Structure formats: C-alpha cells, structure tokens
Amino acid sequence: MKTKAFVLLGCVLFLNSCKKQETKTQDDFLMETKKSTDKKFPSVQSLENYKQTKVLATLEDSLQQGFNSVYCVSLLYAWDELKKTLNEPIVVDPKATELSALNRSKSQQDVRSRKDVTFTTDFNDFGVKVFANFKKSLPFAYEFIDFNTEYYREKERLKFNNTAVESFGTIGYYFPVTTSTEVLFYSSDNDFAIKLKPRDYRHEIVLYMPNKRYKSMESLLSDFELKLQQGLKEKSDKEKAWKFEINGEDELFIPKIRFNIAANFSKLIGSRFLARGKTYFLKEVTQQNAFFLDQTGAGIESIVEMEAPACEEALAKIPPKQKLHFDKPFFLMIKKKASKRPYFALWVANTELLVKE
C-alpha cells in the first residue's frame, strides 16, 4: 500500500474569564505556550517560507492540487470561545465571506478534544482577545523500525514522489510493533488505510492513501467512512482476512514528518461582525502548528491568537505481498477513538514537510 495524505486535527480550549479570575498578559501567554517541552519540534518558520503548503481554517476549505494542507481545530475553538466571551449572538458582515465560512463550519463538531485546549481571554469595552494553546503527545508503546539507521539505510529507502525521505515502519510481522498497527482497509497498494495505536488508547493516528483527488478534507472523510465500513465487512470474510494482517514479506513504510509553521489568516483580517450592539473587526488571526511523526510516536502543538477590537462604524446587513509505502500523496489525521472527525489533519502532497535524507 502507498499513501500520501494525512490529517491531524485538534485543540481543546478552556475559557478563563478576565473579569473574575486573575488574567495573564499576552506576553505571559505567548512565553508559556512557546516553551515547547518536546525537543522534536523544529524552530518556528513562517508559512511564507513554505511555497507548497497551505494552512486551512476548516475541513471544508478547498484542497489545492500539489500543495500540502495543514488543519487544526484550535482556530475554530478560538472563534467559538470569542463568541462565548461576547455572550450574545453575532451577525457576520455578508461581505466577509471567509469569516462567514468559518462561522458556519461544522468541522469542530464531534471532535471531543475541547478539554485539551487552554484558553486565556481579555474582554473590555475596547474589544476582545483570545489566546488558545493545544498540545498533545502521543508516544507509541513500542518504537517502530527506524529505516534511517545504518543497518537499513542502504537496504530500505522510501521515495516520496521520487525524492528519498526518512521513514519508519516494519517489514513482516514484528512483535510487538505489529500489534500497534491495524490495516483498516486495503484495495490495492495505491488505495489503503492503516491505524497506528499510541500508548493513550483514547486516540488513534490514521493514514489513508487514496487513489483519487478530493475537493476538501471533509469530502475525503466522507469517502473514507464509506471505505471503512466496507473494510469491516471484508474483515469478516476468511478469504480476505489476509488484507488486514501484516505478515511474511508485507512492508509498511511511513515517512517521518516534522514542521513548525506560523500562519497569518490574512483573508480574515478586517472582517466585521455585530455583537452586544457594537461592531467588531478582526485585527489579528494567527495560528502556529507544530507537528512530528516518527518511529517513537507523534506530537502536536497549536497556538492561536485572535483579536477583535470594537469600532464605531455600523455593520451593514496470499496473499499477495502488500507494500504499505506512503510514497505518494496521503492523508493523516489524529482523533479521539469515538469521533469521526479529527482534531488534527494533514494532507501531504510533496516533500516540503518531510524529513529528507
């Protein structure tokens, strides 16, 4: 199997009222959230430095051919907390199409990770600020094979779109690693999905390599759910049971991923909305997403900063050998086991976010 897309979604937000609790300054918040305890996150880089990568606000946003797409639910949680802080229904300016899309998105529904996010808010007569920090560490109980070690380097190499990248995985049955891996469905080496089980059994890392293009991650997830149900039916068929096992000469190759990207949602800046009898406009909307996936596990950290000042202007209205090589565009997502939607998602279309040899 070969896969080239992945999605990680996630953020849980906790709202601290600035009126009745001790509040932190913006500098204090950023200082704490940026002190990552996981050394595997690289130093933060602006999205402008990544020419083939986009950061999405919602799962419904369009996927652009040839581009990686990063999504984390933290932005939507921050927007929900901003609305909760205002404590009144809001009316979005019809001309603000990007904010309207954010406001009506359902990407955060059924994610079940809200408690994993820490919120700090600042609300007064001049406007509202929201800071959100989401962090999740998902180590594996046992490490997978690192194919970048000296023993494997010359023998087993993964090429993503013909570019050599660092990878991990397994060859044949390798206890206990194989017990932490589950093949969800397998149609061919170009259409399959697997699940990696971290030590925290409440979460799962799903990698899906489709043989078709999708307009959005939401449409991808809908199709994935159908294939997942088909896979459950095939799993009970003894003649097809080989598809769901990694044995013999089967191979699982997963590219290592590592990035730390700071994005500014410029299309949201200036968008206006009405609440509490006042007109507000989005002055700042930024999101920093750090992520890694390797033989030891996965890690996610997402920081959101959203500021909306008030303004005076009124608002207008034999089995064959299986090759599970993620060497082509694939989708990755991390989610709660009981949820259909992820809290972190990623579409890998090129090697810009992969660890190159």
mmCIF file of C-alpha atoms in Angstrom:
data_model
loop_
_atom_site.group_PDB
_atom_site.id
_atom_site.type_symbol
_atom_site.label_atom_id
_atom_site.label_comp_id
_atom_site.label_asym_id
_atom_site.label_seq_id
_atom_site.Cartn_x
_atom_site.Cartn_y
_atom_site.Cartn_z
ATOM 1 C CA MET A 1 0.000 0.000 0.000
ATOM 2 C CA LYS A 2 1.127 3.516 -0.600
ATOM 3 C CA THR A 3 -0.355 6.622 0.940
ATOM 4 C CA LYS A 4 0.272 10.336 0.635
ATOM 5 C CA ALA A 5 -2.103 12.212 2.816
ATOM 6 C CA PHE A 6 -2.672 12.683 6.456
ATOM 7 C CA VAL A 7 -4.745 14.781 8.736
ATOM 8 C CA LEU A 8 -4.243 15.886 12.281
ATOM 9 C CA LEU A 9 -6.873 17.889 13.957
ATOM 10 C CA GLY A 10 -7.163 19.018 17.424
ATOM 11 C CA CYS A 11 -7.443 21.592 20.012
ATOM 12 C CA VAL A 12 -9.347 21.904 23.186
ATOM 13 C CA LEU A 13 -9.955 25.270 24.699
ATOM 14 C CA PHE A 14 -10.575 26.316 28.293
ATOM 15 C CA LEU A 15 -12.024 29.781 28.814
ATOM 16 C CA ASN A 16 -10.694 31.910 31.672
ATOM 17 C CA SER A 17 -12.916 34.912 32.337
ATOM 18 C CA CYS A 18 -10.866 38.069 32.640
ATOM 19 C CA LYS A 19 -13.415 39.636 34.938
ATOM 20 C CA LYS A 20 -13.445 37.254 37.851
ATOM 21 C CA GLN A 21 -10.099 35.477 37.560
ATOM 22 C CA GLU A 22 -6.502 36.550 37.515
ATOM 23 C CA THR A 23 -5.600 37.195 33.899
ATOM 24 C CA LYS A 24 -2.307 36.760 32.086
ATOM 25 C CA THR A 25 -0.848 39.281 29.736
ATOM 26 C CA GLN A 26 -0.365 38.467 26.074
ATOM 27 C CA ASP A 27 3.406 38.272 26.587
ATOM 28 C CA ASP A 28 2.986 35.881 29.530
ATOM 29 C CA PHE A 29 0.727 33.635 27.487
ATOM 30 C CA LEU A 30 2.984 33.517 24.466
ATOM 31 C CA MET A 31 6.050 32.936 26.626
ATOM 32 C CA GLU A 32 4.443 29.894 28.244
ATOM 33 C CA THR A 33 2.969 28.399 25.096
ATOM 34 C CA LYS A 34 6.093 28.818 23.005
ATOM 35 C CA LYS A 35 8.265 26.989 25.525
ATOM 36 C CA SER A 36 7.703 23.603 23.966
ATOM 37 C CA THR A 37 8.743 20.711 26.161
ATOM 38 C CA ASP A 38 9.190 18.464 23.172
ATOM 39 C CA LYS A 39 12.563 18.947 21.522
ATOM 40 C CA LYS A 40 11.351 17.188 18.376
ATOM 41 C CA PHE A 41 9.514 20.291 17.236
ATOM 42 C CA PRO A 42 11.781 22.330 14.956
ATOM 43 C CA SER A 43 12.099 26.097 15.312
ATOM 44 C CA VAL A 44 9.069 28.014 14.109
ATOM 45 C CA GLN A 45 9.040 29.170 10.476
ATOM 46 C CA SER A 46 6.649 31.495 8.688
ATOM 47 C CA LEU A 47 4.226 29.934 6.232
ATOM 48 C CA GLU A 48 5.744 32.289 3.654
ATOM 49 C CA ASN A 49 8.855 30.082 3.699
ATOM 50 C CA TYR A 50 6.798 27.101 2.523
ATOM 51 C CA LYS A 51 5.921 27.535 -1.141
ATOM 52 C CA GLN A 52 3.895 24.309 -1.464
ATOM 53 C CA THR A 53 1.998 24.250 1.826
ATOM 54 C CA LYS A 54 -1.297 25.817 2.942
ATOM 55 C CA VAL A 55 -2.888 26.138 6.384
ATOM 56 C CA LEU A 56 -6.648 25.572 6.386
ATOM 57 C CA ALA A 57 -9.184 27.205 8.679
ATOM 58 C CA THR A 58 -11.765 24.415 8.316
ATOM 59 C CA LEU A 59 -12.109 20.902 6.950
ATOM 60 C CA GLU A 60 -14.431 22.314 4.298
ATOM 61 C CA ASP A 61 -11.682 24.527 2.814
ATOM 62 C CA SER A 62 -10.530 23.554 -0.674
ATOM 63 C CA LEU A 63 -7.532 21.291 -1.211
ATOM 64 C CA GLN A 64 -5.173 22.666 -3.851
ATOM 65 C CA GLN A 65 -3.522 20.135 -6.139
ATOM 66 C CA GLY A 66 0.182 19.668 -5.405
ATOM 67 C CA PHE A 67 0.004 21.512 -2.062
ATOM 68 C CA ASN A 68 0.298 20.159 1.470
ATOM 69 C CA SER A 69 -2.619 21.243 3.662
ATOM 70 C CA VAL A 70 -2.417 21.578 7.454
ATOM 71 C CA TYR A 71 -5.508 21.828 9.643
ATOM 72 C CA CYS A 72 -6.004 22.075 13.400
ATOM 73 C CA VAL A 73 -9.340 22.541 15.149
ATOM 74 C CA SER A 74 -7.797 25.100 17.528
ATOM 75 C CA LEU A 75 -8.744 28.032 15.268
ATOM 76 C CA LEU A 76 -12.433 27.093 15.299
ATOM 77 C CA TYR A 77 -12.328 26.539 19.064
ATOM 78 C CA ALA A 78 -10.798 30.005 19.463
ATOM 79 C CA TRP A 79 -13.592 31.533 17.375
ATOM 80 C CA ASP A 80 -16.208 29.680 19.428
ATOM 81 C CA GLU A 81 -14.622 30.983 22.641
ATOM 82 C CA LEU A 82 -14.598 34.521 21.287
ATOM 83 C CA LYS A 83 -18.339 34.254 20.635
ATOM 84 C CA LYS A 84 -18.895 32.737 24.065
ATOM 85 C CA THR A 85 -16.973 35.602 25.668
ATOM 86 C CA LEU A 86 -19.222 38.165 23.961
ATOM 87 C CA ASN A 87 -22.129 36.124 25.335
ATOM 88 C CA GLU A 88 -24.556 37.211 22.637
ATOM 89 C CA PRO A 89 -25.471 36.031 19.139
ATOM 90 C CA ILE A 90 -23.328 37.644 16.462
ATOM 91 C CA VAL A 91 -24.135 38.819 12.963
ATOM 92 C CA VAL A 92 -21.354 38.474 10.406
ATOM 93 C CA ASP A 93 -20.995 41.039 7.641
ATOM 94 C CA PRO A 94 -22.307 39.356 4.452
ATOM 95 C CA LYS A 95 -19.304 40.757 2.602
ATOM 96 C CA ALA A 96 -16.937 38.876 4.932
ATOM 97 C CA THR A 97 -17.058 35.579 3.015
ATOM 98 C CA GLU A 98 -14.085 33.953 4.777
ATOM 99 C CA LEU A 99 -15.443 34.737 8.254
ATOM 100 C CA SER A 100 -18.918 33.579 7.203
ATOM 101 C CA ALA A 101 -17.423 30.239 6.150
ATOM 102 C CA LEU A 102 -15.572 29.967 9.472
ATOM 103 C CA ASN A 103 -18.709 30.853 11.420
ATOM 104 C CA ARG A 104 -20.910 28.236 9.732
ATOM 105 C CA SER A 105 -18.287 25.463 9.686
ATOM 106 C CA LYS A 106 -19.123 22.225 11.477
ATOM 107 C CA SER A 107 -15.551 20.905 11.454
ATOM 108 C CA GLN A 108 -15.272 21.176 15.244
ATOM 109 C CA GLN A 109 -18.378 19.100 15.902
ATOM 110 C CA ASP A 110 -17.855 15.626 17.384
ATOM 111 C CA VAL A 111 -14.103 16.171 17.742
ATOM 112 C CA ARG A 112 -14.303 15.685 21.534
ATOM 113 C CA SER A 113 -10.969 17.335 22.329
ATOM 114 C CA ARG A 114 -12.086 20.648 23.779
ATOM 115 C CA LYS A 115 -10.741 19.832 27.248
ATOM 116 C CA ASP A 116 -7.221 19.563 25.841
ATOM 117 C CA VAL A 117 -7.112 23.278 24.997
ATOM 118 C CA THR A 118 -6.173 26.063 27.394
ATOM 119 C CA PHE A 119 -7.717 29.473 26.863
ATOM 120 C CA THR A 120 -6.830 32.945 28.042
ATOM 121 C CA THR A 121 -9.236 35.772 27.212
ATOM 122 C CA ASP A 122 -9.193 39.546 27.613
ATOM 123 C CA PHE A 123 -12.508 41.338 27.200
ATOM 124 C CA ASN A 124 -13.356 45.003 27.830
ATOM 125 C CA ASP A 125 -15.153 47.949 26.227
ATOM 126 C CA PHE A 126 -12.428 48.257 23.597
ATOM 127 C CA GLY A 127 -12.648 44.707 22.254
ATOM 128 C CA VAL A 128 -11.855 41.066 22.884
ATOM 129 C CA LYS A 129 -8.686 38.968 22.631
ATOM 130 C CA VAL A 130 -8.465 35.187 22.716
ATOM 131 C CA PHE A 131 -5.345 33.066 23.128
ATOM 132 C CA ALA A 132 -5.593 29.286 22.770
ATOM 133 C CA ASN A 133 -2.978 26.612 23.326
ATOM 134 C CA PHE A 134 -3.428 22.961 22.392
ATOM 135 C CA LYS A 135 -0.756 20.344 22.970
ATOM 136 C CA LYS A 136 -0.839 16.564 22.705
ATOM 137 C CA SER A 137 1.903 13.963 22.999
ATOM 138 C CA LEU A 138 1.119 10.508 21.590
ATOM 139 C CA PRO A 139 4.101 8.166 22.037
ATOM 140 C CA PHE A 140 3.885 4.582 20.872
ATOM 141 C CA ALA A 141 4.135 1.847 23.467
ATOM 142 C CA TYR A 142 6.940 0.328 21.369
ATOM 143 C CA GLU A 143 9.064 2.034 18.748
ATOM 144 C CA PHE A 144 8.743 1.084 15.096
ATOM 145 C CA ILE A 145 11.779 0.285 12.956
ATOM 146 C CA ASP A 146 13.739 3.393 12.006
ATOM 147 C CA PHE A 147 14.776 2.822 8.390
ATOM 148 C CA ASN A 148 17.285 5.656 8.588
ATOM 149 C CA THR A 149 19.651 3.684 10.791
ATOM 150 C CA GLU A 150 22.916 2.418 9.303
ATOM 151 C CA TYR A 151 21.612 -1.159 9.073
ATOM 152 C CA TYR A 152 18.604 -0.221 6.932
ATOM 153 C CA ARG A 153 19.803 2.932 5.188
ATOM 154 C CA GLU A 154 21.282 1.191 2.146
ATOM 155 C CA LYS A 155 18.665 -1.547 2.009
ATOM 156 C CA GLU A 156 15.294 0.046 2.632
ATOM 157 C CA ARG A 157 14.575 3.543 1.395
ATOM 158 C CA LEU A 158 11.269 5.307 0.850
ATOM 159 C CA LYS A 159 10.939 7.678 -2.071
ATOM 160 C CA PHE A 160 8.044 10.135 -1.953
ATOM 161 C CA ASN A 161 7.374 11.384 -5.466
ATOM 162 C CA ASN A 162 10.839 10.071 -6.392
ATOM 163 C CA THR A 163 12.576 12.009 -3.577
ATOM 164 C CA ALA A 164 14.296 9.971 -0.862
ATOM 165 C CA VAL A 165 12.857 10.719 2.593
ATOM 166 C CA GLU A 166 13.433 9.315 6.067
ATOM 167 C CA SER A 167 10.904 6.683 7.098
ATOM 168 C CA PHE A 168 9.860 4.198 9.759
ATOM 169 C CA GLY A 169 7.592 1.162 9.884
ATOM 170 C CA THR A 170 8.015 -2.595 9.784
ATOM 171 C CA ILE A 171 8.757 -5.486 7.455
ATOM 172 C CA GLY A 172 6.643 -8.559 8.009
ATOM 173 C CA TYR A 173 5.349 -9.458 11.456
ATOM 174 C CA TYR A 174 7.412 -7.664 14.068
ATOM 175 C CA PHE A 175 6.104 -8.130 17.597
ATOM 176 C CA PRO A 176 5.118 -6.020 19.453
ATOM 177 C CA VAL A 177 5.055 -3.228 16.853
ATOM 178 C CA THR A 178 2.638 -5.053 14.574
ATOM 179 C CA THR A 179 0.121 -5.283 17.403
ATOM 180 C CA SER A 180 0.081 -1.470 17.475
ATOM 181 C CA THR A 181 -0.831 -1.335 13.786
ATOM 182 C CA GLU A 182 -4.179 -2.081 12.198
ATOM 183 C CA VAL A 183 -4.994 -2.233 8.491
ATOM 184 C CA LEU A 184 -8.408 -0.585 8.176
ATOM 185 C CA PHE A 185 -8.967 -1.467 4.523
ATOM 186 C CA TYR A 186 -6.878 -2.476 1.539
ATOM 187 C CA SER A 187 -7.983 -2.268 -2.073
ATOM 188 C CA SER A 188 -4.531 -2.100 -3.635
ATOM 189 C CA ASP A 189 -1.033 -0.754 -2.961
ATOM 190 C CA ASN A 190 -2.405 2.606 -4.119
ATOM 191 C CA ASP A 191 -5.620 2.629 -2.093
ATOM 192 C CA PHE A 192 -5.450 1.648 1.574
ATOM 193 C CA ALA A 193 -5.599 2.949 5.133
ATOM 194 C CA ILE A 194 -3.921 1.977 8.392
ATOM 195 C CA LYS A 195 -4.272 2.937 12.039
ATOM 196 C CA LEU A 196 -1.380 3.413 14.444
ATOM 197 C CA LYS A 197 -2.267 2.942 18.102
ATOM 198 C CA PRO A 198 -0.455 5.228 20.556
ATOM 199 C CA ARG A 199 0.009 4.424 24.223
ATOM 200 C CA ASP A 200 -3.021 6.579 25.003
ATOM 201 C CA TYR A 201 -5.728 4.227 23.742
ATOM 202 C CA ARG A 202 -8.289 7.059 23.543
ATOM 203 C CA HIS A 203 -6.555 8.414 20.424
ATOM 204 C CA GLU A 204 -5.548 6.960 17.072
ATOM 205 C CA ILE A 205 -3.347 8.031 14.171
ATOM 206 C CA VAL A 206 -4.912 7.208 10.815
ATOM 207 C CA LEU A 207 -3.075 7.328 7.491
ATOM 208 C CA TYR A 208 -5.033 6.993 4.284
ATOM 209 C CA MET A 209 -3.557 6.915 0.779
ATOM 210 C CA PRO A 210 -6.409 7.367 -1.717
ATOM 211 C CA ASN A 211 -6.358 6.700 -5.433
ATOM 212 C CA LYS A 212 -8.460 9.775 -6.238
ATOM 213 C CA ARG A 213 -8.441 13.512 -5.620
ATOM 214 C CA TYR A 214 -10.752 15.278 -3.213
ATOM 215 C CA LYS A 215 -12.045 18.838 -3.164
ATOM 216 C CA SER A 216 -11.729 19.113 0.610
ATOM 217 C CA MET A 217 -10.771 17.154 3.705
ATOM 218 C CA GLU A 218 -14.469 16.965 4.586
ATOM 219 C CA SER A 219 -15.282 15.176 1.312
ATOM 220 C CA LEU A 220 -12.260 12.932 1.862
ATOM 221 C CA LEU A 221 -13.539 11.983 5.321
ATOM 222 C CA SER A 222 -16.985 11.143 3.917
ATOM 223 C CA ASP A 223 -15.456 8.780 1.349
ATOM 224 C CA PHE A 224 -13.089 7.372 3.975
ATOM 225 C CA GLU A 225 -16.034 6.473 6.204
ATOM 226 C CA LEU A 226 -17.664 4.510 3.370
ATOM 227 C CA LYS A 227 -14.454 2.580 2.676
ATOM 228 C CA LEU A 228 -14.025 1.945 6.386
ATOM 229 C CA GLN A 229 -17.461 0.318 6.553
ATOM 230 C CA GLN A 230 -16.619 -1.797 3.503
ATOM 231 C CA GLY A 231 -13.383 -2.821 5.198
ATOM 232 C CA LEU A 232 -15.277 -4.012 8.265
ATOM 233 C CA LYS A 233 -17.395 -6.247 6.049
ATOM 234 C CA GLU A 234 -14.366 -7.716 4.274
ATOM 235 C CA LYS A 235 -12.592 -8.324 7.571
ATOM 236 C CA SER A 236 -15.151 -10.986 8.479
ATOM 237 C CA ASP A 237 -14.556 -12.783 5.175
ATOM 238 C CA LYS A 238 -11.949 -15.513 5.759
ATOM 239 C CA GLU A 239 -10.782 -15.358 2.142
ATOM 240 C CA LYS A 240 -9.988 -11.657 2.519
ATOM 241 C CA ALA A 241 -8.587 -11.761 6.046
ATOM 242 C CA TRP A 242 -5.031 -11.513 4.662
ATOM 243 C CA LYS A 243 -5.705 -7.882 3.758
ATOM 244 C CA PHE A 244 -5.892 -6.928 7.416
ATOM 245 C CA GLU A 245 -2.683 -8.586 8.582
ATOM 246 C CA ILE A 246 0.960 -7.619 8.191
ATOM 247 C CA ASN A 247 2.881 -10.835 7.779
ATOM 248 C CA GLY A 248 5.557 -12.512 5.694
ATOM 249 C CA GLU A 249 7.021 -10.075 3.183
ATOM 250 C CA ASP A 250 4.491 -7.303 3.774
ATOM 251 C CA GLU A 251 6.053 -3.865 4.146
ATOM 252 C CA LEU A 252 4.932 -0.754 5.995
ATOM 253 C CA PHE A 253 6.897 2.401 5.182
ATOM 254 C CA ILE A 254 5.752 5.734 6.656
ATOM 255 C CA PRO A 255 7.630 8.993 6.015
ATOM 256 C CA LYS A 256 8.815 10.955 9.020
ATOM 257 C CA ILE A 257 7.133 14.331 9.310
ATOM 258 C CA ARG A 258 8.347 17.379 11.204
ATOM 259 C CA PHE A 259 7.342 21.033 10.951
ATOM 260 C CA ASN A 260 6.510 24.143 12.984
ATOM 261 C CA ILE A 261 4.595 26.698 10.912
ATOM 262 C CA ALA A 262 3.251 30.116 11.899
ATOM 263 C CA ALA A 263 0.398 31.276 9.659
ATOM 264 C CA ASN A 264 -1.427 34.575 9.415
ATOM 265 C CA PHE A 265 -5.013 34.284 8.152
ATOM 266 C CA SER A 266 -4.869 37.468 6.113
ATOM 267 C CA LYS A 267 -8.221 36.803 4.407
ATOM 268 C CA LEU A 268 -9.954 37.012 7.800
ATOM 269 C CA ILE A 269 -8.287 40.287 8.774
ATOM 270 C CA GLY A 270 -10.678 43.218 8.595
ATOM 271 C CA SER A 271 -13.792 41.029 8.654
ATOM 272 C CA ARG A 272 -16.579 42.660 10.663
ATOM 273 C CA PHE A 273 -19.342 41.298 12.862
ATOM 274 C CA LEU A 274 -22.010 42.735 15.143
ATOM 275 C CA ALA A 275 -22.445 41.741 18.810
ATOM 276 C CA ARG A 276 -23.643 43.429 22.012
ATOM 277 C CA GLY A 277 -24.813 46.405 19.968
ATOM 278 C CA LYS A 278 -21.285 47.074 18.696
ATOM 279 C CA THR A 279 -19.378 46.392 15.527
ATOM 280 C CA TYR A 280 -16.126 44.425 15.880
ATOM 281 C CA PHE A 281 -13.482 43.673 13.294
ATOM 282 C CA LEU A 282 -10.785 41.011 13.252
ATOM 283 C CA LYS A 283 -7.452 42.744 13.656
ATOM 284 C CA GLU A 284 -5.286 39.653 14.148
ATOM 285 C CA VAL A 285 -5.798 35.951 13.448
ATOM 286 C CA THR A 286 -2.682 33.784 13.697
ATOM 287 C CA GLN A 287 -2.098 30.088 14.244
ATOM 288 C CA GLN A 288 1.146 28.244 14.921
ATOM 289 C CA ASN A 289 1.056 24.497 14.233
ATOM 290 C CA ALA A 290 3.930 22.233 15.271
ATOM 291 C CA PHE A 291 3.838 18.529 14.473
ATOM 292 C CA PHE A 292 6.092 15.492 14.271
ATOM 293 C CA LEU A 293 5.574 11.841 13.416
ATOM 294 C CA ASP A 294 8.344 9.255 13.614
ATOM 295 C CA GLN A 295 9.111 5.784 14.971
ATOM 296 C CA THR A 296 8.586 6.964 18.581
ATOM 297 C CA GLY A 297 5.127 8.465 18.127
ATOM 298 C CA ALA A 298 3.510 11.795 17.312
ATOM 299 C CA GLY A 299 3.316 15.240 18.870
ATOM 300 C CA ILE A 300 1.094 18.242 18.199
ATOM 301 C CA GLU A 301 1.142 21.797 19.497
ATOM 302 C CA SER A 302 -1.123 24.556 18.218
ATOM 303 C CA ILE A 303 -1.243 28.181 19.365
ATOM 304 C CA VAL A 304 -3.952 30.601 18.239
ATOM 305 C CA GLU A 305 -4.108 34.342 18.761
ATOM 306 C CA MET A 306 -7.290 36.195 17.803
ATOM 307 C CA GLU A 307 -8.025 39.883 18.424
ATOM 308 C CA ALA A 308 -11.239 41.769 17.597
ATOM 309 C CA PRO A 309 -11.372 45.468 18.591
ATOM 310 C CA ALA A 310 -14.684 47.323 18.698
ATOM 311 C CA CYS A 311 -15.200 50.076 16.154
ATOM 312 C CA GLU A 312 -17.682 52.920 15.751
ATOM 313 C CA GLU A 313 -18.675 52.073 12.181
ATOM 314 C CA ALA A 314 -22.015 50.294 11.906
ATOM 315 C CA LEU A 315 -22.237 46.905 10.270
ATOM 316 C CA ALA A 316 -24.121 46.589 7.026
ATOM 317 C CA LYS A 317 -26.518 43.745 6.803
ATOM 318 C CA ILE A 318 -1.570 -14.842 -0.168
ATOM 319 C CA PRO A 319 -1.964 -13.428 -0.204
ATOM 320 C CA PRO A 320 -0.015 -11.125 -2.414
ATOM 321 C CA LYS A 321 2.769 -9.111 -0.863
ATOM 322 C CA GLN A 322 1.459 -5.849 0.479
ATOM 323 C CA LYS A 323 3.615 -2.753 0.128
ATOM 324 C CA LEU A 324 2.328 -0.187 2.556
ATOM 325 C CA HIS A 325 4.637 2.546 1.360
ATOM 326 C CA PHE A 326 3.437 6.079 1.952
ATOM 327 C CA ASP A 327 5.334 7.289 -1.094
ATOM 328 C CA LYS A 328 2.604 9.306 -2.794
ATOM 329 C CA PRO A 329 0.182 11.996 -1.626
ATOM 330 C CA PHE A 330 -1.601 10.815 1.513
ATOM 331 C CA PHE A 331 -3.857 11.976 4.302
ATOM 332 C CA LEU A 332 -3.178 11.761 8.026
ATOM 333 C CA MET A 333 -5.485 12.511 10.920
ATOM 334 C CA ILE A 334 -5.422 12.223 14.679
ATOM 335 C CA LYS A 335 -8.708 11.939 16.534
ATOM 336 C CA LYS A 336 -10.486 10.614 19.546
ATOM 337 C CA LYS A 337 -11.322 6.954 19.086
ATOM 338 C CA ALA A 338 -15.057 7.587 19.431
ATOM 339 C CA SER A 339 -15.052 10.524 16.996
ATOM 340 C CA LYS A 340 -15.459 10.513 13.230
ATOM 341 C CA ARG A 341 -13.785 13.898 12.756
ATOM 342 C CA PRO A 342 -10.138 14.548 13.669
ATOM 343 C CA TYR A 343 -8.703 17.268 15.838
ATOM 344 C CA PHE A 344 -5.622 17.462 13.614
ATOM 345 C CA ALA A 345 -5.370 16.717 9.928
ATOM 346 C CA LEU A 346 -2.719 16.925 7.251
ATOM 347 C CA TRP A 347 -2.651 16.317 3.505
ATOM 348 C CA VAL A 348 0.867 15.513 2.313
ATOM 349 C CA ALA A 349 1.279 16.261 -1.368
ATOM 350 C CA ASN A 350 5.021 16.947 -1.559
ATOM 351 C CA THR A 351 8.231 16.555 0.455
ATOM 352 C CA GLU A 352 8.365 20.076 1.879
ATOM 353 C CA LEU A 353 7.217 18.929 5.332
ATOM 354 C CA LEU A 354 9.013 15.549 5.289
ATOM 355 C CA VAL A 355 12.397 14.753 6.805
ATOM 356 C CA LYS A 356 14.769 14.362 3.873
ATOM 357 C CA GLU A 357 17.831 12.117 3.914
#
